[in-house]
mmCIF file of C-alpha atoms and ligand atoms in Angstrom:
data_model
loop_
_atom_site.group_PDB
_atom_site.id
_atom_site.type_symbol
_atom_site.label_atom_id
_atom_site.label_comp_id
_atom_site.label_asym_id
_atom_site.label_seq_id
_atom_site.Cartn_x
_atom_site.Cartn_y
_atom_site.Cartn_z
ATOM 1 C CA MET A 24 101.663 -73.775 16.577
ATOM 2 C CA VAL A 25 101.529 -70.018 15.938
ATOM 3 C CA LYS A 26 104.461 -68.233 17.561
ATOM 4 C CA LYS A 27 104.539 -64.763 19.092
ATOM 5 C CA ILE A 28 105.898 -62.270 16.555
ATOM 6 C CA THR A 29 109.051 -60.559 17.813
ATOM 7 C CA LEU A 30 111.766 -58.449 16.207
ATOM 8 C CA ASN A 31 113.736 -61.689 15.799
ATOM 9 C CA SER A 32 110.885 -63.312 13.832
ATOM 10 C CA LEU A 33 110.667 -60.222 11.609
ATOM 11 C CA ALA A 34 114.438 -60.269 11.011
ATOM 12 C CA SER A 35 114.334 -63.914 9.954
ATOM 13 C CA MET A 36 111.326 -63.200 7.705
ATOM 14 C CA LYS A 37 113.347 -60.494 5.948
ATOM 15 C CA HIS A 38 116.282 -62.885 5.675
ATOM 16 C CA SER A 39 114.199 -65.726 4.203
ATOM 17 C CA GLY A 40 112.071 -63.488 1.940
ATOM 18 C CA GLU A 41 108.809 -64.309 3.757
ATOM 19 C CA LYS A 42 106.556 -61.243 3.466
ATOM 20 C CA ILE A 43 105.402 -59.390 6.616
ATOM 21 C CA THR A 44 101.687 -58.589 6.998
ATOM 22 C CA MET A 45 100.644 -55.447 8.848
ATOM 23 C CA ILE A 46 97.268 -53.753 9.259
ATOM 24 C CA THR A 47 96.003 -50.911 11.435
ATOM 25 C CA ALA A 48 93.843 -51.702 14.468
ATOM 26 C CA TYR A 49 92.320 -49.267 16.919
ATOM 27 C CA ASP A 50 90.180 -51.470 19.183
ATOM 28 C CA ALA A 51 90.100 -54.927 20.757
ATOM 29 C CA THR A 52 87.550 -56.454 18.364
ATOM 30 C CA MET A 53 89.510 -55.586 15.220
ATOM 31 C CA ALA A 54 92.802 -56.506 16.924
ATOM 32 C CA ASN A 55 91.411 -59.940 17.754
ATOM 33 C CA ILE A 56 90.051 -60.510 14.240
ATOM 34 C CA ALA A 57 93.257 -59.343 12.533
ATOM 35 C CA SER A 58 95.653 -61.222 14.791
ATOM 36 C CA ASN A 59 93.640 -64.432 14.335
ATOM 37 C CA ASN A 60 93.575 -64.135 10.555
ATOM 38 C CA GLY A 61 97.181 -63.973 9.443
ATOM 39 C CA ILE A 62 98.384 -60.524 10.516
ATOM 40 C CA ASP A 63 101.908 -60.259 11.961
ATOM 41 C CA ILE A 64 101.853 -56.621 13.131
ATOM 42 C CA LEU A 65 98.941 -54.516 14.420
ATOM 43 C CA LEU A 66 99.627 -50.833 13.830
ATOM 44 C CA VAL A 67 97.821 -48.526 16.247
ATOM 45 C CA GLY A 68 98.120 -45.755 13.690
ATOM 46 C CA ASP A 69 97.377 -42.098 14.254
ATOM 47 C CA SER A 70 95.167 -42.535 11.171
ATOM 48 C CA LEU A 71 92.599 -43.159 13.928
ATOM 49 C CA GLY A 72 92.238 -39.375 13.920
ATOM 50 C CA MET A 73 90.630 -39.622 10.503
ATOM 51 C CA VAL A 74 88.838 -42.986 10.578
ATOM 52 C CA CYS A 75 87.682 -43.033 14.246
ATOM 53 C CA GLN A 76 87.513 -39.366 15.209
ATOM 54 C CA GLY A 77 86.366 -37.859 11.896
ATOM 55 C CA GLU A 78 89.243 -35.366 11.713
ATOM 56 C CA SER A 79 90.569 -34.268 8.326
ATOM 57 C CA SER A 80 94.196 -35.168 9.181
ATOM 58 C CA THR A 81 96.236 -36.935 11.880
ATOM 59 C CA VAL A 82 97.401 -33.608 13.347
ATOM 60 C CA PRO A 83 94.800 -33.317 16.180
ATOM 61 C CA VAL A 84 95.586 -36.784 17.674
ATOM 62 C CA THR A 85 97.141 -36.671 21.174
ATOM 63 C CA ILE A 86 99.476 -39.017 23.037
ATOM 64 C CA GLU A 87 96.684 -39.742 25.566
ATOM 65 C CA GLU A 88 94.405 -40.899 22.722
ATOM 66 C CA MET A 89 97.200 -43.067 21.284
ATOM 67 C CA CYS A 90 97.736 -44.659 24.721
ATOM 68 C CA TYR A 91 93.997 -45.366 25.066
ATOM 69 C CA HIS A 92 93.797 -47.139 21.682
ATOM 70 C CA THR A 93 97.114 -48.950 22.266
ATOM 71 C CA ARG A 94 95.720 -50.361 25.514
ATOM 72 C CA CYS A 95 92.546 -51.543 23.712
ATOM 73 C CA VAL A 96 94.538 -53.227 20.928
ATOM 74 C CA SER A 97 97.212 -54.802 23.103
ATOM 75 C CA LYS A 98 94.612 -56.665 25.181
ATOM 76 C CA ALA A 99 93.470 -58.584 22.081
ATOM 77 C CA SER A 100 96.668 -58.767 20.024
ATOM 78 C CA ASN A 101 97.237 -62.496 20.603
ATOM 79 C CA ASP A 102 100.546 -63.396 18.877
ATOM 80 C CA ALA A 103 100.769 -60.279 16.705
ATOM 81 C CA MET A 104 103.238 -57.500 17.503
ATOM 82 C CA VAL A 105 101.775 -54.133 18.585
ATOM 83 C CA LEU A 106 103.308 -51.068 16.930
ATOM 84 C CA SER A 107 102.039 -47.631 18.060
ATOM 85 C CA ASP A 108 102.427 -44.192 16.555
ATOM 86 C CA LEU A 109 103.983 -41.259 18.363
ATOM 87 C CA PRO A 110 101.483 -38.591 17.240
ATOM 88 C CA PHE A 111 102.011 -35.051 15.914
ATOM 89 C CA GLY A 112 103.759 -32.797 18.428
ATOM 90 C CA SER A 113 104.816 -35.636 20.738
ATOM 91 C CA CYS A 114 108.445 -35.610 19.516
ATOM 92 C CA ALA A 115 109.263 -31.892 19.688
ATOM 93 C CA THR A 116 112.364 -32.570 21.826
ATOM 94 C CA GLU A 117 114.375 -35.747 22.553
ATOM 95 C CA GLU A 118 113.245 -35.745 26.181
ATOM 96 C CA GLN A 119 109.598 -35.402 25.177
ATOM 97 C CA THR A 120 109.985 -38.199 22.613
ATOM 98 C CA ILE A 121 111.423 -40.569 25.205
ATOM 99 C CA LEU A 122 108.768 -39.778 27.839
ATOM 100 C CA ASN A 123 105.953 -40.210 25.298
ATOM 101 C CA ALA A 124 107.434 -43.458 23.956
ATOM 102 C CA ILE A 125 107.539 -44.768 27.534
ATOM 103 C CA LYS A 126 103.806 -43.933 27.851
ATOM 104 C CA LEU A 127 103.028 -45.960 24.700
ATOM 105 C CA MET A 128 105.150 -48.917 25.885
ATOM 106 C CA ARG A 129 103.393 -48.853 29.279
ATOM 107 C CA ALA A 130 100.052 -48.899 27.417
ATOM 108 C CA GLY A 131 101.060 -52.107 25.612
ATOM 109 C CA ALA A 132 103.110 -51.106 22.549
ATOM 110 C CA GLU A 133 106.044 -53.365 21.743
ATOM 111 C CA ILE A 134 107.615 -50.913 19.294
ATOM 112 C CA VAL A 135 106.907 -47.234 18.520
ATOM 113 C CA LYS A 136 106.740 -45.463 15.163
ATOM 114 C CA LEU A 137 108.058 -41.936 14.498
ATOM 115 C CA GLU A 138 107.693 -39.926 11.315
ATOM 116 C CA GLY A 139 110.850 -38.356 9.896
ATOM 117 C CA ASP A 140 114.256 -39.239 8.526
ATOM 118 C CA ARG A 141 117.973 -39.070 9.415
ATOM 119 C CA TRP A 142 117.484 -36.233 11.921
ATOM 120 C CA LEU A 143 115.804 -38.810 14.172
ATOM 121 C CA ALA A 144 119.031 -40.869 14.475
ATOM 122 C CA PRO A 145 120.177 -39.533 17.900
ATOM 123 C CA VAL A 146 116.791 -40.106 19.582
ATOM 124 C CA ILE A 147 116.488 -43.565 17.986
ATOM 125 C CA THR A 148 119.751 -44.529 19.714
ATOM 126 C CA ARG A 149 118.554 -43.149 23.039
ATOM 127 C CA LEU A 150 115.206 -44.933 22.765
ATOM 128 C CA LYS A 151 116.967 -48.233 22.079
ATOM 129 C CA GLN A 152 119.160 -47.654 25.155
ATOM 130 C CA GLN A 153 115.919 -47.276 27.144
ATOM 131 C CA GLY A 154 114.606 -50.611 25.806
ATOM 132 C CA ILE A 155 112.274 -49.058 23.236
ATOM 133 C CA PRO A 156 112.487 -50.398 19.665
ATOM 134 C CA THR A 157 111.612 -47.974 16.873
ATOM 135 C CA CYS A 158 110.115 -47.978 13.410
ATOM 136 C CA VAL A 159 110.744 -44.886 11.279
ATOM 137 C CA HIS A 160 108.004 -43.803 8.842
ATOM 138 C CA MET A 161 109.510 -42.134 5.737
ATOM 139 C CA GLY A 162 108.249 -40.847 2.388
ATOM 140 C CA LEU A 163 104.786 -39.339 2.674
ATOM 141 C CA THR A 164 104.634 -38.666 6.405
ATOM 142 C CA PRO A 165 101.007 -37.619 7.050
ATOM 143 C CA GLN A 166 101.848 -35.517 10.136
ATOM 144 C CA SER A 167 103.664 -33.145 7.726
ATOM 145 C CA VAL A 168 100.702 -32.761 5.352
ATOM 146 C CA ASN A 169 100.694 -29.004 5.965
ATOM 147 C CA VAL A 170 104.357 -28.779 4.950
ATOM 148 C CA PHE A 171 103.877 -30.967 1.866
ATOM 149 C CA GLY A 172 100.762 -29.016 0.818
ATOM 150 C CA GLY A 173 98.688 -32.189 0.478
ATOM 151 C CA TYR A 174 99.052 -35.972 0.315
ATOM 152 C CA LYS A 175 101.601 -36.266 -2.511
ATOM 153 C CA VAL A 176 103.960 -38.998 -3.705
ATOM 154 C CA GLN A 177 107.458 -38.343 -2.299
ATOM 155 C CA GLY A 178 110.960 -39.208 -3.539
ATOM 156 C CA ARG A 179 110.378 -38.627 -7.221
ATOM 157 C CA ASP A 180 113.427 -36.400 -7.731
ATOM 158 C CA LEU A 181 116.926 -37.865 -7.577
ATOM 159 C CA GLU A 182 118.125 -35.729 -4.670
ATOM 160 C CA GLN A 183 115.154 -36.684 -2.495
ATOM 161 C CA ALA A 184 115.516 -40.344 -3.479
ATOM 162 C CA ASN A 185 119.235 -40.461 -2.624
ATOM 163 C CA SER A 186 118.595 -38.684 0.652
ATOM 164 C CA MET A 187 115.931 -41.281 1.572
ATOM 165 C CA ILE A 188 118.343 -44.155 0.935
ATOM 166 C CA ALA A 189 121.082 -42.442 2.957
ATOM 167 C CA SER A 190 118.597 -41.766 5.788
ATOM 168 C CA ALA A 191 117.539 -45.419 5.887
ATOM 169 C CA ILE A 192 121.167 -46.530 6.221
ATOM 170 C CA GLU A 193 121.858 -43.959 8.971
ATOM 171 C CA LEU A 194 118.699 -44.894 10.869
ATOM 172 C CA GLU A 195 119.593 -48.575 10.820
ATOM 173 C CA ALA A 196 123.086 -47.711 12.104
ATOM 174 C CA ALA A 197 121.464 -45.600 14.864
ATOM 175 C CA GLY A 198 119.445 -48.630 15.999
ATOM 176 C CA ALA A 199 116.069 -48.416 14.226
ATOM 177 C CA ALA A 200 114.373 -51.824 14.148
ATOM 178 C CA MET A 201 112.075 -51.291 11.173
ATOM 179 C CA LEU A 202 111.035 -48.798 8.483
ATOM 180 C CA VAL A 203 107.657 -47.908 6.962
ATOM 181 C CA LEU A 204 107.702 -46.322 3.499
ATOM 182 C CA GLU A 205 104.584 -44.499 2.340
ATOM 183 C CA CYS A 206 103.727 -43.324 -1.191
ATOM 184 C CA ILE A 207 107.062 -43.475 -2.951
ATOM 185 C CA PRO A 208 107.999 -44.832 -6.388
ATOM 186 C CA VAL A 209 108.390 -48.614 -6.713
ATOM 187 C CA THR A 210 112.073 -48.460 -7.705
ATOM 188 C CA LEU A 211 113.012 -46.197 -4.793
ATOM 189 C CA ALA A 212 111.222 -48.495 -2.320
ATOM 190 C CA LYS A 213 113.127 -51.436 -3.802
ATOM 191 C CA ASP A 214 116.466 -49.575 -3.409
ATOM 192 C CA VAL A 215 115.721 -48.570 0.205
ATOM 193 C CA THR A 216 114.666 -52.144 1.065
ATOM 194 C CA ARG A 217 117.889 -53.552 -0.394
ATOM 195 C CA SER A 218 120.062 -50.945 1.331
ATOM 196 C CA VAL A 219 119.205 -52.042 4.870
ATOM 197 C CA SER A 220 119.064 -55.319 6.757
ATOM 198 C CA ILE A 221 116.106 -54.251 8.958
ATOM 199 C CA PRO A 222 112.536 -55.046 7.747
ATOM 200 C CA VAL A 223 110.883 -52.446 5.499
ATOM 201 C CA VAL A 224 107.076 -52.363 5.254
ATOM 202 C CA GLY A 225 105.370 -50.389 2.491
ATOM 203 C CA ILE A 226 102.061 -48.641 1.842
ATOM 204 C CA GLY A 227 101.802 -47.306 -1.692
ATOM 205 C CA ALA A 228 105.454 -48.277 -2.124
ATOM 206 C CA GLY A 229 105.154 -51.233 -4.469
ATOM 207 C CA PRO A 230 105.751 -54.968 -4.213
ATOM 208 C CA HIS A 231 109.486 -55.082 -3.357
ATOM 209 C CA THR A 232 109.334 -54.071 0.311
ATOM 210 C CA ASP A 233 109.575 -56.798 2.971
ATOM 211 C CA GLY A 234 105.911 -56.410 3.873
ATOM 212 C CA GLN A 235 102.730 -54.380 3.380
ATOM 213 C CA VAL A 236 100.420 -52.319 5.560
ATOM 214 C CA LEU A 237 96.906 -50.970 4.926
ATOM 215 C CA VAL A 238 94.405 -49.029 7.009
ATOM 216 C CA ILE A 239 91.842 -51.643 8.093
ATOM 217 C CA TYR A 240 88.740 -49.544 7.337
ATOM 218 C CA ASP A 241 90.066 -48.796 3.837
ATOM 219 C CA MET A 242 90.623 -52.446 2.876
ATOM 220 C CA LEU A 243 87.253 -53.421 4.407
ATOM 221 C CA ASN A 244 85.652 -50.746 2.185
ATOM 222 C CA LEU A 245 84.221 -48.904 5.201
ATOM 223 C CA THR A 246 85.978 -45.551 4.677
ATOM 224 C CA ALA A 247 83.810 -42.784 3.218
ATOM 225 C CA GLY A 248 85.004 -40.858 0.178
ATOM 226 C CA LYS A 249 87.657 -41.482 -2.435
ATOM 227 C CA LEU A 250 90.367 -43.939 -1.420
ATOM 228 C CA PRO A 251 94.044 -43.623 -2.338
ATOM 229 C CA ARG A 252 95.289 -45.584 -5.369
ATOM 230 C CA PHE A 253 97.256 -48.026 -3.178
ATOM 231 C CA VAL A 254 94.145 -49.386 -1.381
ATOM 232 C CA LYS A 255 92.453 -52.607 -2.448
ATOM 233 C CA ASN A 256 88.880 -53.384 -1.407
ATOM 234 C CA TYR A 257 89.150 -56.907 0.047
ATOM 235 C CA MET A 258 85.415 -57.084 0.816
ATOM 236 C CA ALA A 259 84.792 -57.326 -2.936
ATOM 237 C CA ASN A 260 85.713 -61.026 -2.752
ATOM 238 C CA ALA A 261 84.867 -61.845 0.856
ATOM 239 C CA HIS A 262 81.716 -62.446 2.898
ATOM 240 C CA THR A 263 83.133 -61.342 6.265
ATOM 241 C CA PRO A 264 85.885 -59.040 7.589
ATOM 242 C CA GLN A 265 87.704 -62.175 8.796
ATOM 243 C CA GLU A 266 87.730 -63.590 5.273
ATOM 244 C CA ALA A 267 88.835 -60.233 3.789
ATOM 245 C CA ILE A 268 91.769 -59.961 6.189
ATOM 246 C CA ARG A 269 92.790 -63.594 5.485
ATOM 247 C CA LEU A 270 92.694 -62.828 1.768
ATOM 248 C CA TYR A 271 94.836 -59.706 2.228
ATOM 249 C CA ALA A 272 97.406 -61.628 4.311
ATOM 250 C CA ASP A 273 97.481 -64.394 1.726
ATOM 251 C CA GLU A 274 97.895 -61.985 -1.202
ATOM 252 C CA VAL A 275 100.742 -60.172 0.588
ATOM 253 C CA ARG A 276 102.509 -63.455 1.380
ATOM 254 C CA THR A 277 102.164 -64.716 -2.183
ATOM 255 C CA CYS A 278 103.176 -61.329 -3.692
ATOM 256 C CA ARG A 279 99.780 -60.825 -5.400
ATOM 257 C CA PHE A 280 99.280 -57.545 -3.517
ATOM 258 C CA PRO A 281 100.168 -54.837 -4.380
ATOM 259 C CA ALA A 282 99.542 -55.083 -8.134
ATOM 260 C CA LEU A 283 100.711 -52.511 -10.670
ATOM 261 C CA GLU A 284 97.463 -50.520 -10.310
ATOM 262 C CA HIS A 285 98.279 -49.878 -6.599
ATOM 263 C CA CYS A 286 101.779 -48.516 -7.281
ATOM 264 C CA PHE A 287 103.458 -45.214 -8.156
ATOM 265 C CA GLU A 288 106.224 -44.635 -10.716
HETATM 266 O O1 KIV B 30 98.595 -44.155 10.938
HETATM 267 C C1 KIV B 30 98.652 -44.973 10.031
HETATM 268 O O2 KIV B 30 97.663 -45.630 9.660
HETATM 269 C C2 KIV B 30 99.925 -45.167 9.349
HETATM 270 C C3 KIV B 30 99.917 -45.985 8.091
HETATM 271 C C4 KIV B 30 99.466 -45.142 6.960
HETATM 272 C C5 KIV B 30 101.254 -46.593 7.814
HETATM 273 O O3 KIV B 30 100.917 -44.655 9.767
#
């Protein structure tokens, strides 16, 4: 029998070394397909700004749009956990963060994701006190693309790398339930993953994290234009989206994805 994925299941997966499978979903049809084909966590990512709305970044996405898509996904999530993004500008103050996280939880999220690092620690503690689990997205945080000056690998210099490890430890102590690491070197992702006891899911972060996430349209080869190095086209060896998602879940669980060609040094 398939069991509902909870934070407890994810903690025991980290403990036993069983890899966590995550994929983005923005509507009920994709949520149903993904949750029935081996996916543990459905991420209602603000990447919907780019893949659903045709924007050039995630910056224009609003909390109302995130709530709408969260509601669509949560209705068809089956046993998968629903993780929703707090979008750009929704966390300008602690009070605003808490009120917006409540909106996402009311729309069907079971955990919310915020982009940032150790400066989020106080609000993470307050969210947990309000019954809201959090996932912190570190490394290449797409909402800060205008600060980074483009989508660039993060954590390559020693100071940045050490600060990321220290942030992860502080965020766990503050009550964060999970981390997402995007576009960082393989060795740094390995060090961060080993430094904390909460699950760490990677995208462009190499094979040593506790799980993997991809944008669903990217791995189904539906996204227009050049794809990032860390994406694998799962339709190349599948006849249907269902088969492609099953293949992705299987390759994550058996550590065949990501391969060297999807990683950064
Ligand atoms: O919005 C999103 O799709 C994400 C993933 C890149 C992790 O945050």
